[in-house]
XYZ file of C-alpha atoms in Angstrom:
759
model
C 25.138 -6.205 12.979
C 22.187 -4.184 11.462
C 22.351 -2.662 7.956
C 23.187 1.096 7.988
C 23.919 0.991 11.768
C 25.935 4.297 11.484
C 22.949 6.069 9.926
C 20.663 4.888 12.705
C 23.067 6.114 15.322
C 23.093 9.482 13.609
C 19.339 9.652 13.795
C 19.580 8.963 17.497
C 22.206 11.379 18.117
C 20.251 14.282 16.712
C 16.939 13.198 18.048
C 16.926 14.810 21.665
C 18.054 18.255 20.444
C 15.455 18.393 17.625
C 12.621 17.012 19.632
C 13.212 19.158 22.577
C 13.390 22.335 20.163
C 10.016 21.169 18.615
C 8.406 20.752 22.109
C 9.535 24.331 22.880
C 8.138 25.648 19.559
C 4.895 23.882 19.834
C 4.538 24.643 23.496
C 3.194 21.406 24.772
C 3.981 17.641 25.158
C 4.451 15.704 21.886
C 2.957 12.661 20.344
C 5.469 9.972 18.890
C 4.422 10.983 15.439
C 5.359 14.545 15.967
C 8.590 13.715 17.499
C 9.630 11.617 14.457
C 8.264 14.304 11.992
C 10.113 17.156 13.639
C 13.312 15.264 13.914
C 13.242 14.539 10.262
C 12.863 18.027 8.871
C 14.733 18.885 5.813
C 16.000 22.062 7.823
C 17.241 19.667 10.538
C 16.618 21.670 13.691
C 13.018 22.802 13.737
C 12.499 26.671 13.507
C 8.607 26.742 13.622
C 5.449 24.836 14.614
C 3.450 23.471 11.874
C -0.331 23.402 11.353
C -1.780 19.963 10.926
C -3.542 19.411 7.683
C -2.528 22.695 6.202
C 1.325 23.258 6.054
C 3.343 21.625 3.314
C 6.550 20.537 4.960
C 9.931 19.309 3.486
C 11.311 16.177 5.155
C 14.455 14.105 5.005
C 13.550 10.436 5.161
C 16.301 7.978 6.342
C 15.782 5.504 3.619
C 13.799 4.206 0.569
C 12.305 0.803 -0.350
C 10.821 -0.342 -3.745
C 9.192 -3.501 -4.793
C 9.990 -4.954 -8.225
C 6.801 -3.813 -10.015
C 7.091 -0.301 -8.929
C 10.949 -0.165 -8.828
C 11.096 -0.509 -12.526
C 9.349 2.890 -13.259
C 11.110 4.554 -10.347
C 14.445 3.476 -11.414
C 13.824 4.306 -15.049
C 12.876 7.751 -13.844
C 16.092 7.852 -11.521
C 18.296 7.228 -14.635
C 17.239 10.704 -15.671
C 18.174 12.566 -12.498
C 21.957 12.573 -13.309
C 23.194 11.054 -10.123
C 26.025 8.514 -9.736
C 24.643 6.958 -6.632
C 21.478 7.152 -4.506
C 21.707 9.630 -1.670
C 20.126 7.613 1.123
C 20.204 3.730 1.809
C 17.768 2.242 -0.696
C 16.639 -1.310 -1.459
C 14.790 -3.183 -4.209
C 12.739 -6.295 -3.396
C 11.667 -8.867 -6.144
C 8.257 -9.973 -4.654
C 5.499 -9.001 -7.131
C 6.351 -10.811 -10.274
C 5.966 -14.377 -8.917
C 2.664 -16.011 -9.844
C 1.174 -18.463 -7.338
C -0.064 -21.515 -9.281
C 1.496 -24.918 -8.231
C 3.979 -24.615 -5.291
C 6.833 -22.549 -4.274
C 9.593 -24.310 -6.077
C 7.696 -24.673 -9.444
C 6.385 -21.128 -9.356
C 9.629 -19.454 -8.476
C 11.391 -21.304 -11.288
C 8.778 -20.349 -13.766
C 8.943 -16.589 -12.604
C 12.625 -16.470 -12.966
C 12.330 -17.757 -16.535
C 9.368 -15.541 -17.567
C 10.640 -12.327 -15.913
C 14.332 -12.837 -16.135
C 14.796 -9.655 -18.127
C 13.215 -7.513 -15.565
C 15.056 -9.145 -12.628
C 18.436 -8.706 -14.602
C 17.584 -5.018 -15.191
C 16.703 -4.463 -11.559
C 19.869 -6.319 -10.326
C 22.139 -4.470 -12.618
C 20.590 -0.975 -12.121
C 20.710 -1.647 -8.217
C 24.430 -2.568 -8.662
C 25.218 0.572 -10.564
C 23.543 3.054 -8.130
C 24.488 1.358 -4.830
C 21.036 -0.054 -4.068
C 20.570 -3.232 -1.988
C 18.957 -5.927 -4.016
C 16.777 -8.776 -2.651
C 16.380 -11.521 -5.149
C 13.212 -13.306 -6.179
C 12.356 -15.736 -3.483
C 13.887 -13.640 -0.739
C 10.473 -12.412 0.478
C 7.829 -9.677 0.511
C 9.291 -6.279 0.776
C 7.471 -5.248 3.951
C 8.441 -8.390 5.888
C 11.985 -8.174 4.775
C 12.090 -4.414 5.633
C 10.693 -5.242 9.150
C 13.321 -8.043 9.608
C 16.328 -6.002 8.397
C 15.766 -2.238 8.017
C 12.935 -0.891 10.115
C 14.023 0.917 13.417
C 12.229 2.784 16.003
C 11.960 6.559 15.589
C 13.026 6.387 11.905
C 11.316 7.680 8.733
C 11.266 5.931 5.560
C 9.233 5.989 2.257
C 8.491 3.117 -0.009
C 6.970 2.668 -3.465
C 4.169 0.585 -2.083
C 1.162 1.564 0.004
C 1.915 -1.105 2.598
C 5.261 0.384 3.517
C 3.384 1.437 6.577
C 3.943 -2.131 7.790
C 7.243 -0.881 9.357
C 5.205 1.074 11.926
C 5.242 -2.126 13.847
C 8.811 -1.278 14.750
C 8.109 2.310 15.692
C 8.813 4.071 12.424
C 6.972 6.618 10.386
C 6.919 4.535 7.127
C 5.046 6.057 4.321
C 3.866 4.795 0.900
C 4.582 7.058 -2.026
C 4.923 6.964 -5.753
C 8.094 6.377 -7.662
C 8.583 10.051 -8.399
C 8.634 10.849 -4.625
C 11.078 7.936 -4.197
C 13.267 9.498 -6.939
C 13.451 12.868 -5.122
C 14.784 11.341 -1.972
C 17.174 8.939 -3.783
C 18.539 11.950 -5.631
C 19.201 13.804 -2.336
C 16.237 16.193 -2.503
C 13.692 17.019 0.227
C 10.465 14.995 0.324
C 7.269 17.092 0.693
C 4.280 16.067 2.735
C 1.356 18.042 4.070
C 1.865 17.901 7.880
C -0.587 15.262 9.005
C -3.345 15.260 11.376
C -3.200 12.845 14.280
C -5.725 10.016 15.253
C -4.905 8.352 18.476
C -6.105 4.804 19.235
C -5.992 3.851 22.959
C -5.832 0.026 23.414
C -6.849 -1.171 26.806
C -7.125 -4.747 28.020
C -5.170 -7.657 26.366
C -5.836 -9.945 23.525
C -6.766 -13.462 24.379
C -8.311 -16.777 22.882
C -9.374 -16.390 19.233
C -8.880 -12.661 18.981
C -5.726 -11.404 17.183
C -3.977 -8.173 16.405
C -5.574 -8.326 12.904
C -8.961 -7.747 14.723
C -7.804 -4.389 15.973
C -7.329 -3.005 12.511
C -10.432 -4.658 11.156
C -12.281 -2.960 14.018
C -10.702 0.350 13.247
C -11.456 0.062 9.573
C -15.042 -0.620 10.406
C -15.071 2.723 12.530
C -13.022 4.890 10.221
C -13.967 3.564 6.803
C -11.564 3.379 3.718
C -11.251 7.194 3.790
C -11.353 8.021 7.416
C -7.632 8.214 7.938
C -6.866 10.205 4.881
C -4.156 13.056 5.749
C -3.624 11.573 9.247
C -1.191 9.464 11.076
C -2.655 6.870 13.401
C -0.777 6.350 16.591
C -1.558 3.455 18.897
C -0.854 3.369 22.583
C -1.959 2.022 26.017
C -1.537 -1.158 27.935
C -3.019 -3.128 25.030
C -0.349 -1.796 22.680
C 2.519 -2.711 24.850
C 1.212 -6.171 25.611
C 1.156 -6.975 21.854
C 3.975 -8.537 19.887
C 6.025 -6.473 17.346
C 4.856 -8.321 14.297
C 1.262 -7.966 15.594
C 1.854 -4.248 15.544
C 3.154 -4.635 12.207
C -0.071 -6.249 10.986
C -2.145 -3.282 12.382
C 0.084 -0.764 10.807
C 0.075 -2.593 7.472
C -3.672 -2.441 7.138
C -3.650 1.260 8.088
C -3.332 1.734 4.249
C -6.925 0.478 4.006
C -8.376 3.300 5.884
C -6.348 5.874 3.776
C -3.977 6.889 6.639
C -0.634 8.426 5.882
C 0.921 5.816 8.170
C 0.448 4.271 11.492
C 2.845 3.699 14.337
C 3.467 2.392 17.923
C 5.806 3.653 20.512
C 9.102 1.691 21.316
C 8.586 -0.974 23.891
C 9.872 -4.325 25.072
C 8.389 -6.294 22.241
C 10.241 -4.235 19.692
C 13.522 -4.750 21.626
C 12.890 -8.506 21.683
C 12.208 -8.561 17.869
C 15.326 -6.564 17.117
C 17.440 -8.827 19.157
C 15.789 -11.890 17.650
C 16.601 -10.651 14.135
C 20.318 -9.936 14.938
C 19.899 -6.357 15.506
C 20.938 -6.112 19.184
C 22.953 -2.881 18.213
C 19.854 -1.162 17.162
C 18.017 -2.221 20.331
C 20.931 -1.092 22.505
C 21.010 2.366 20.690
C 17.186 2.842 20.930
C 17.345 1.875 24.634
C 19.566 4.932 25.199
C 16.963 7.381 23.712
C 13.779 5.438 24.577
C 11.924 8.457 26.068
C 12.188 10.121 22.644
C 10.726 7.077 20.885
C 7.349 7.028 22.316
C 4.685 9.817 22.993
C 5.159 12.116 26.094
C 3.309 10.709 29.299
C 0.958 13.613 29.324
C -0.210 12.848 25.708
C -1.254 9.338 26.519
C -2.710 10.205 29.886
C -5.121 12.938 28.208
C -5.099 11.993 24.448
C -8.213 14.178 23.740
C -5.952 17.236 24.225
C -3.305 16.165 21.914
C -4.925 14.133 18.993
C -7.421 15.325 16.415
C -9.515 12.225 16.998
C -9.265 9.567 19.678
C -10.572 6.061 19.391
C -10.683 3.629 22.385
C -10.800 -0.283 21.995
C -10.921 -2.732 24.895
C -8.933 -5.746 23.587
C -10.340 -7.871 26.345
C -13.808 -7.354 24.881
C -12.780 -7.247 21.243
C -14.312 -10.112 19.003
C -12.650 -11.829 15.989
C -13.877 -9.990 12.889
C -14.233 -10.742 9.070
C -14.384 -7.705 6.798
C -15.806 -7.712 3.407
C -16.667 -8.600 0.682
C -15.304 -6.209 -1.885
C -14.196 -3.532 0.612
C -11.850 -3.901 3.652
C -13.903 -1.636 5.815
C -17.194 -3.742 5.881
C -16.544 -5.156 9.485
C -18.661 -8.037 10.859
C -17.902 -9.622 14.209
C -17.644 -13.401 13.745
C -20.769 -13.981 15.917
C -22.823 -11.898 13.454
C -21.438 -13.536 10.252
C -23.938 -16.289 9.775
C -26.792 -13.770 10.181
C -25.206 -11.123 7.758
C -24.460 -13.958 5.229
C -27.989 -14.950 5.192
C -29.246 -11.356 4.862
C -26.906 -10.625 2.045
C -27.040 -13.954 0.329
C -23.349 -14.506 0.509
C -22.304 -18.136 -0.276
C -21.514 -19.969 2.926
C -19.230 -22.626 1.435
C -15.619 -21.487 1.581
C -13.655 -22.520 -1.453
C -10.320 -21.512 -0.366
C -8.563 -20.178 2.834
C -5.338 -18.370 2.376
C -2.979 -17.210 5.007
C 0.378 -15.228 4.907
C 1.321 -12.202 2.830
C 3.069 -9.030 4.023
C 0.174 -8.558 6.466
C 0.230 -11.774 8.352
C 3.194 -14.031 7.749
C 5.045 -13.769 10.986
C 6.429 -16.724 12.989
C 3.675 -16.105 15.473
C 0.885 -15.908 12.898
C 2.134 -19.209 11.341
C 2.615 -20.983 14.642
C -0.885 -20.105 15.846
C -2.372 -21.368 12.576
C -0.363 -24.637 12.848
C -1.684 -25.185 16.257
C -5.072 -25.421 14.711
C -3.897 -27.518 11.665
C -2.451 -30.067 14.215
C -6.000 -30.537 15.636
C -7.399 -31.766 12.178
C -5.576 -35.030 12.834
C -5.986 -35.077 16.596
C -9.683 -34.609 16.465
C -10.228 -36.749 13.324
C -11.490 -33.899 11.219
C -10.992 -33.141 7.577
C -10.278 -29.714 6.050
C -13.287 -28.810 3.888
C -11.638 -25.908 1.978
C -8.439 -25.511 -0.054
C -5.725 -24.075 2.116
C -2.597 -22.138 0.998
C 0.298 -20.523 2.917
C 2.318 -17.630 1.558
C 5.436 -17.163 3.688
C 6.584 -13.434 4.061
C 10.306 -14.077 3.806
C 12.826 -16.898 3.225
C 13.899 -16.322 6.959
C 10.340 -17.193 8.172
C 9.902 -19.949 5.640
C 13.122 -21.612 6.510
C 12.408 -21.288 10.257
C 8.820 -22.571 10.040
C 10.063 -25.555 8.000
C 12.780 -26.349 10.535
C 10.290 -26.158 13.388
C 7.853 -28.572 11.684
C 4.986 -26.227 10.675
C 5.239 -26.843 7.019
C 5.029 -30.579 7.692
C 1.948 -29.884 9.803
C 0.250 -27.896 6.949
C 1.191 -30.641 4.551
C -0.677 -33.301 6.379
C -3.952 -31.219 6.004
C -3.232 -30.999 2.175
C -2.236 -27.305 2.162
C -0.109 -25.721 -0.491
C 2.804 -23.539 0.329
C 3.344 -20.867 -2.337
C 6.582 -18.891 -2.920
C 7.974 -16.102 -0.633
C 6.066 -13.508 -2.580
C 2.896 -11.422 -2.800
C 1.019 -13.921 -4.814
C -2.769 -14.097 -4.424
C -2.765 -10.963 -2.323
C -1.976 -8.772 -5.360
C -3.821 -10.860 -8.031
C -0.735 -12.943 -8.829
C -2.837 -16.158 -8.551
C -3.424 -18.385 -11.391
C -6.636 -19.910 -9.720
C -7.988 -22.861 -11.531
C -11.574 -22.134 -12.676
C -11.480 -18.404 -12.029
C -12.221 -17.685 -15.638
C -15.704 -19.319 -15.264
C -16.540 -16.217 -13.033
C -18.605 -18.389 -10.713
C -19.968 -16.781 -7.493
C -17.964 -18.017 -4.621
C -16.507 -17.303 -1.169
C -12.838 -17.112 -0.146
C -11.246 -16.060 3.195
C -7.857 -14.775 3.571
C -5.456 -12.990 6.021
C -4.398 -10.445 3.361
C -5.098 -6.688 3.375
C -7.351 -5.876 0.340
C -10.478 -7.503 -0.908
C -11.592 -5.371 -3.828
C -13.517 -6.996 -6.643
C -11.258 -9.075 -8.829
C -8.314 -8.388 -6.541
C -7.208 -11.945 -5.773
C -8.170 -14.083 -8.702
C -9.629 -11.799 -11.443
C -13.070 -13.149 -10.948
C -15.620 -10.223 -10.177
C -17.849 -12.761 -8.444
C -15.325 -13.921 -5.855
C -16.461 -12.697 -2.563
C -13.189 -12.324 -0.426
C -13.355 -11.792 3.402
C -10.376 -10.557 5.475
C -9.589 -12.164 8.759
C -6.744 -13.174 11.001
C -4.705 -16.249 10.102
C -6.043 -18.208 12.909
C -9.683 -17.401 12.047
C -9.061 -18.080 8.483
C -7.480 -21.405 9.210
C -10.523 -22.413 11.452
C -12.954 -21.316 8.685
C -10.943 -23.274 6.056
C -11.200 -26.328 8.342
C -14.889 -25.866 8.729
C -15.601 -24.926 5.108
C -18.405 -22.691 6.354
C -18.323 -18.766 6.432
C -20.925 -18.897 9.274
C -18.857 -21.067 11.486
C -17.855 -19.376 14.902
C -14.970 -21.336 16.441
C -15.705 -19.834 19.776
C -19.110 -21.374 20.125
C -19.682 -23.921 17.271
C -18.944 -27.678 17.053
C -17.697 -29.600 14.090
C -18.610 -33.175 13.218
C -15.552 -35.382 12.800
C -14.934 -38.521 10.612
C -16.477 -40.694 13.388
C -19.622 -38.588 13.590
C -18.669 -36.995 16.873
C -19.121 -33.336 17.847
C -15.757 -31.744 18.505
C -14.603 -28.176 19.160
C -11.478 -26.534 18.020
C -9.199 -25.496 20.967
C -8.049 -21.893 21.052
C -5.007 -21.168 19.003
C -1.608 -21.058 20.648
C 1.770 -20.047 19.450
C 5.108 -18.410 20.126
C 5.812 -14.698 19.468
C 9.319 -15.582 18.424
C 11.022 -18.916 17.457
C 12.448 -20.645 20.569
C 15.480 -21.843 18.564
C 15.987 -18.413 16.707
C 15.383 -17.361 13.220
C 17.564 -18.940 10.340
C 18.035 -19.366 6.842
C 20.637 -20.866 4.479
C 20.388 -17.845 2.023
C 18.128 -14.950 2.935
C 18.517 -13.644 -0.697
C 20.467 -10.281 -0.405
C 22.750 -9.068 -3.006
C 25.174 -6.132 -2.031
C 25.764 -3.550 -4.619
C 29.267 -2.750 -5.987
C 31.305 -0.155 -4.165
C 31.808 1.630 -7.573
C 29.003 1.072 -10.039
C 30.365 3.576 -12.567
C 31.280 0.641 -15.005
C 27.999 -1.071 -14.974
C 26.080 -0.819 -18.071
C 22.264 -0.638 -18.185
C 20.947 -2.089 -21.205
C 17.309 -2.000 -22.294
C 16.440 -3.596 -25.748
C 14.352 -1.111 -27.970
C 12.272 -4.270 -28.894
C 11.563 -5.211 -25.293
C 7.849 -5.734 -24.369
C 8.848 -5.559 -20.716
C 11.036 -2.433 -20.384
C 11.042 0.796 -22.120
C 13.356 3.953 -21.428
C 11.247 6.810 -20.508
C 10.858 10.047 -22.621
C 10.308 13.285 -20.708
C 6.693 14.493 -20.659
C 6.043 17.844 -22.414
C 5.998 20.996 -20.331
C 2.743 23.168 -20.169
C 2.548 25.725 -23.199
C 1.300 28.369 -20.825
C -2.155 28.502 -22.475
C -5.635 27.565 -21.298
C -6.584 23.999 -22.085
C -9.532 24.019 -24.406
C -11.426 21.642 -26.595
C -10.800 18.696 -24.140
C -13.062 15.756 -24.502
C -14.476 13.819 -21.456
C -12.821 10.444 -21.608
C -14.902 8.690 -18.769
C -16.827 9.828 -16.096
C -16.206 7.091 -13.513
C -18.965 5.890 -11.202
C -18.515 4.743 -7.577
C -15.330 3.135 -6.176
C -12.377 3.649 -8.402
C -9.172 2.421 -6.892
C -5.695 2.159 -8.478
C -6.647 -1.366 -9.267
C -9.652 0.008 -11.361
C -7.316 2.595 -13.058
C -4.175 0.250 -13.482
C -4.923 -3.437 -12.882
C -2.258 -5.721 -11.433
C -2.354 -9.346 -11.945
C -1.235 -10.272 -15.500
C -0.596 -6.649 -16.371
C 2.381 -6.611 -13.837
C 4.666 -7.852 -16.617
C 4.383 -4.538 -18.305
C 5.194 -2.370 -15.263
C 8.546 -1.328 -16.838
C 6.919 -0.479 -20.236
C 4.800 2.689 -19.993
C 3.245 2.442 -23.542
C 2.286 -1.309 -23.155
C 0.817 -1.155 -19.501
C -1.185 2.020 -20.708
C -3.399 -0.429 -22.466
C -5.045 -1.299 -19.079
C -5.897 2.393 -18.301
C -9.100 2.551 -16.460
C -10.428 -0.661 -17.916
C -11.861 -1.464 -14.572
C -13.664 1.831 -14.037
C -17.381 1.897 -14.307
C -18.750 4.277 -16.869
C -21.422 6.361 -15.218
C -23.436 6.565 -18.387
C -23.861 2.894 -19.170
C -22.593 1.174 -16.002
C -20.169 -0.875 -18.067
C -16.401 -1.214 -17.526
C -13.981 -0.451 -20.344
C -16.748 0.793 -22.552
C -16.837 4.610 -23.301
C -18.025 6.810 -26.124
C -15.509 7.986 -28.620
C -16.664 11.516 -29.608
C -14.701 11.420 -32.784
C -16.371 8.402 -34.153
C -19.682 8.231 -32.122
C -18.890 4.538 -31.276
C -18.273 2.788 -27.996
C -14.933 1.130 -27.201
C -12.174 0.542 -24.737
C -10.921 3.451 -22.644
C -7.282 3.238 -23.707
C -8.185 2.935 -27.436
C -10.381 6.035 -27.129
C -7.632 7.872 -25.258
C -5.026 7.007 -27.919
C -7.651 8.247 -30.674
C -7.972 11.714 -28.867
C -4.152 11.841 -28.425
C -3.463 11.076 -32.167
C -5.814 13.799 -33.099
C -4.104 16.362 -30.857
C -7.150 16.668 -28.588
C -6.702 16.690 -24.802
C -9.001 14.648 -22.590
C -10.297 14.693 -19.013
C -11.266 12.066 -16.432
C -14.000 12.568 -13.992
C -14.388 10.527 -10.810
C -16.163 10.002 -7.488
C -15.059 9.952 -3.895
C -11.615 8.696 -2.719
C -10.563 8.351 -6.176
C -7.273 6.340 -6.462
C -7.711 4.580 -3.222
C -5.487 1.568 -2.640
C -2.030 0.806 -3.996
C 0.589 3.432 -4.366
C 1.201 2.470 -7.997
C 2.122 5.570 -9.901
C 1.286 3.852 -13.235
C -2.259 4.982 -12.422
C -1.136 8.506 -12.946
C 1.552 8.014 -15.521
C -0.721 6.052 -17.986
C -3.277 8.939 -18.280
C -0.510 11.470 -18.564
C 1.008 9.327 -21.451
C -2.274 8.845 -23.296
C -3.102 12.656 -23.248
C -5.250 13.088 -20.243
C -4.609 16.649 -18.911
C -6.743 16.600 -15.800
C -8.521 14.389 -13.277
C -11.577 15.996 -11.634
C -13.170 14.254 -8.789
C -15.123 14.669 -5.485
C -12.087 13.643 -3.382
C -8.749 11.942 -3.817
C -6.776 9.328 -1.956
C -3.585 11.004 -0.769
C -0.899 8.963 -2.650
C -2.733 9.189 -5.906
C -3.310 12.946 -5.725
C 0.373 13.340 -5.179
C 1.347 11.042 -8.064
C -0.913 12.914 -10.469
C 0.777 16.196 -9.471
C 4.351 14.710 -9.711
C 3.653 13.641 -13.339
C 2.533 17.148 -14.482
C -1.173 16.651 -14.383
C -4.010 18.740 -12.900
C -5.540 16.977 -9.789
C -8.753 18.871 -9.170
C -11.854 18.492 -6.964
C -15.424 19.847 -7.377
C -15.981 22.962 -5.330
C -19.630 21.766 -5.360
C -19.939 17.940 -5.386
C -23.339 18.167 -7.022
C -21.581 19.512 -10.198
C -20.639 15.917 -10.843
C -24.157 15.296 -11.901
C -23.931 18.220 -14.553
C -21.330 16.393 -16.632
C -22.675 14.854 -19.773
C -21.366 12.047 -21.973
C -20.552 14.164 -24.953
C -18.937 17.086 -23.089
C -16.182 19.239 -24.362
C -14.272 21.019 -21.523
C -12.555 24.533 -21.662
C -10.485 25.951 -18.890
C -11.020 29.677 -18.771
C -8.351 30.897 -16.187
C -5.557 28.259 -16.197
C -3.098 31.113 -16.948
C -3.825 32.453 -13.501
C -3.093 29.010 -11.968
C -1.930 29.820 -8.370
C -2.143 28.512 -4.795
C -5.501 28.833 -2.968
C -7.063 30.083 -6.178
C -10.001 28.174 -7.646
C -10.026 27.304 -11.361
C -13.008 27.750 -13.705
C -14.064 24.995 -16.134
C -16.777 25.360 -18.961
C -18.624 22.195 -19.909
C -20.057 22.503 -23.431
C -22.846 20.059 -23.913
C -24.162 18.395 -26.962
C -27.105 20.597 -27.386
C -24.822 23.766 -27.251
C -25.809 24.642 -23.562
C -22.978 25.140 -21.201
C -22.272 24.682 -17.437
C -19.483 26.691 -15.932
C -18.284 25.371 -12.533
C -15.507 26.132 -10.045
C -13.034 23.519 -8.973
C -10.460 23.379 -6.173
C -6.945 22.197 -6.022
C -4.261 21.764 -3.271
C -1.183 22.943 -5.313
C 1.452 25.134 -3.637
C 4.022 27.167 -5.599
C 6.438 24.119 -5.858
C 3.720 21.766 -7.135
C 2.607 24.265 -9.807
C 6.325 24.182 -10.898
C 5.984 20.545 -11.536
C 2.949 21.224 -13.733
C 4.601 23.971 -15.639
C 7.865 21.910 -16.146
C 5.710 18.914 -17.402
C 6.600 16.777 -14.376
C 8.660 16.882 -11.157
C 11.258 14.538 -12.861
C 11.887 17.273 -15.484
C 12.846 19.631 -12.735
C 15.213 17.115 -11.184
C 16.695 16.439 -14.389
C 17.202 20.147 -15.023
C 18.944 20.597 -11.742
C 21.095 17.545 -12.262
C 22.216 18.987 -15.631
C 23.103 22.320 -14.095
C 24.918 20.568 -11.232
C 26.983 18.636 -13.821
C 27.879 21.849 -15.780
C 29.037 23.460 -12.507
């Protein structure tokens, strides 16, 4: 039986009435995305039609999921909410704090020793507040959610940008910051601007070397890293229904790389098969009864241009395998063009490492197709030219592929199987020689390939592809190798070609595991004590942020003017810094150390206006804070792209930054800044970015009149005494301005909890 089956049945029981009412209010057929949105309104039964991209709407998600790195801060915040138990089903998954170095057994043992304090904290706080806990080694949050919790037509939020993976099972699953999760866990509404809709019509059918991964790699090339911002991407068509459920999950997973709010597919036979294979026949049976409400209306898919804000069509029968990168996931290159592009751009052709797995591509189907290629190494007397690693997505997948002989197959080609955790995908990879910072090429089936992302080396060129293409390229050791047309020379000097990959959508013998790794919470957690040592370097109880004093911010110093791409990896790096995710002051020492200073093109090197000297960004911010001087960060387009980590918002808030002014924001980061009581502002005129000088002092002249749909005025006082006065935009509504006034959204929750307790 599925987890939370009664909750799922309740969602389905209400769906028809709510969707029918929404269809009446909107006055036309509905997309799947609209059906899920309107059936999850905080007000329950819809009473009005909402404007896409304009109206802020309160929703009631069905569940919350947190991974260990973000769960620490989310749960530290939840402790202030004054609640005895979470209001909706919630889970915590220990997947980020396991570093890949030797092999699964060795690495997991080391992680349990090094991060025992954090794991014990998460285990006990989960036990106290009624949260399901998945132990280290159980698997990556998104794969575990797909296997256990995702259900068609549901809505969930998660404290990781790749929460969207659950769209492969027909959900609207949305990545958020921890403060958003705390809202929902506390029983409050969750706010989202009603999204725009992008429809992707898939015709034809995948075959040969082309995989579901190639669909999203193609879409990323079309929409770029910001083309999906503020939108839900809905896939449909014969190509969608012909694809496996886990293949759909891969496509939705990487929707985070185009900035999409989330991505989803309509309920179909592949989802039913997957639910039944993962011991959730009860969910499949319940979904079958309301199947018409779990996909878009027929008229929508017949005439998509009338119902979506943008429509993309991809013929899967003509789609070619792609490699995207380096340094950005939207630089899409068909494999037939890679040799030419590599030569043009001087990309190193020799592949050092091929890595498959992660939350994006670790399904049974993915591994079985890669194993079919690994078997050919011995059969065709080849030798694998690159290092090769596998990261299983869950203990269920790992146990099953071991039982079915795939791990033995990989062993025979010298592969390393890492722990069931994020590992290299998030920079938790202790790669030998990375400290030399040599220019090199790797290929992987992960989702992100930003500079330094995998191994900390800024000169590692990472290319993203399907597991089967990555496996073929690792065997060849050559970035320009096209397995569709090119031959390899075997140990006997003969020319051979790799046969097309083959595999099973689901394991013929079923999924299995001796211990999936789940720990159920106590029925009554009131007696559980949460202890955080005051001398801990890993965990720190939070103190509330200070409310706004009602005055204009004046005399603020420019902390950094960031140049070009500034993702949450640049703002708050992962890798070795993950160990401080539960300690705000310690992790603040990585604030913006990866951002490029526009004035000297260096990282972690800014001018301290108090001393006139150049130094690290965090140290400079601490100097301003100690002197009682506010500071401001300026940035470029799509600022805060990437992971949902709210540390990228909490760190500046902690170190005295009052406002972040940029050309445009990534959705999650803008919300995170608002939640922490900061000013998230955009240039009314993007050219004003160029007016900002290194020694500027900034004054707000009309912050006292802060109101929705009203621009703010900022005065930049330059070194020579001249000034530039500019207008800036914001997207705050009344409620969000309340977060700013209170000092943070959490301060409001805590105040409400205190009033509730008194009553």
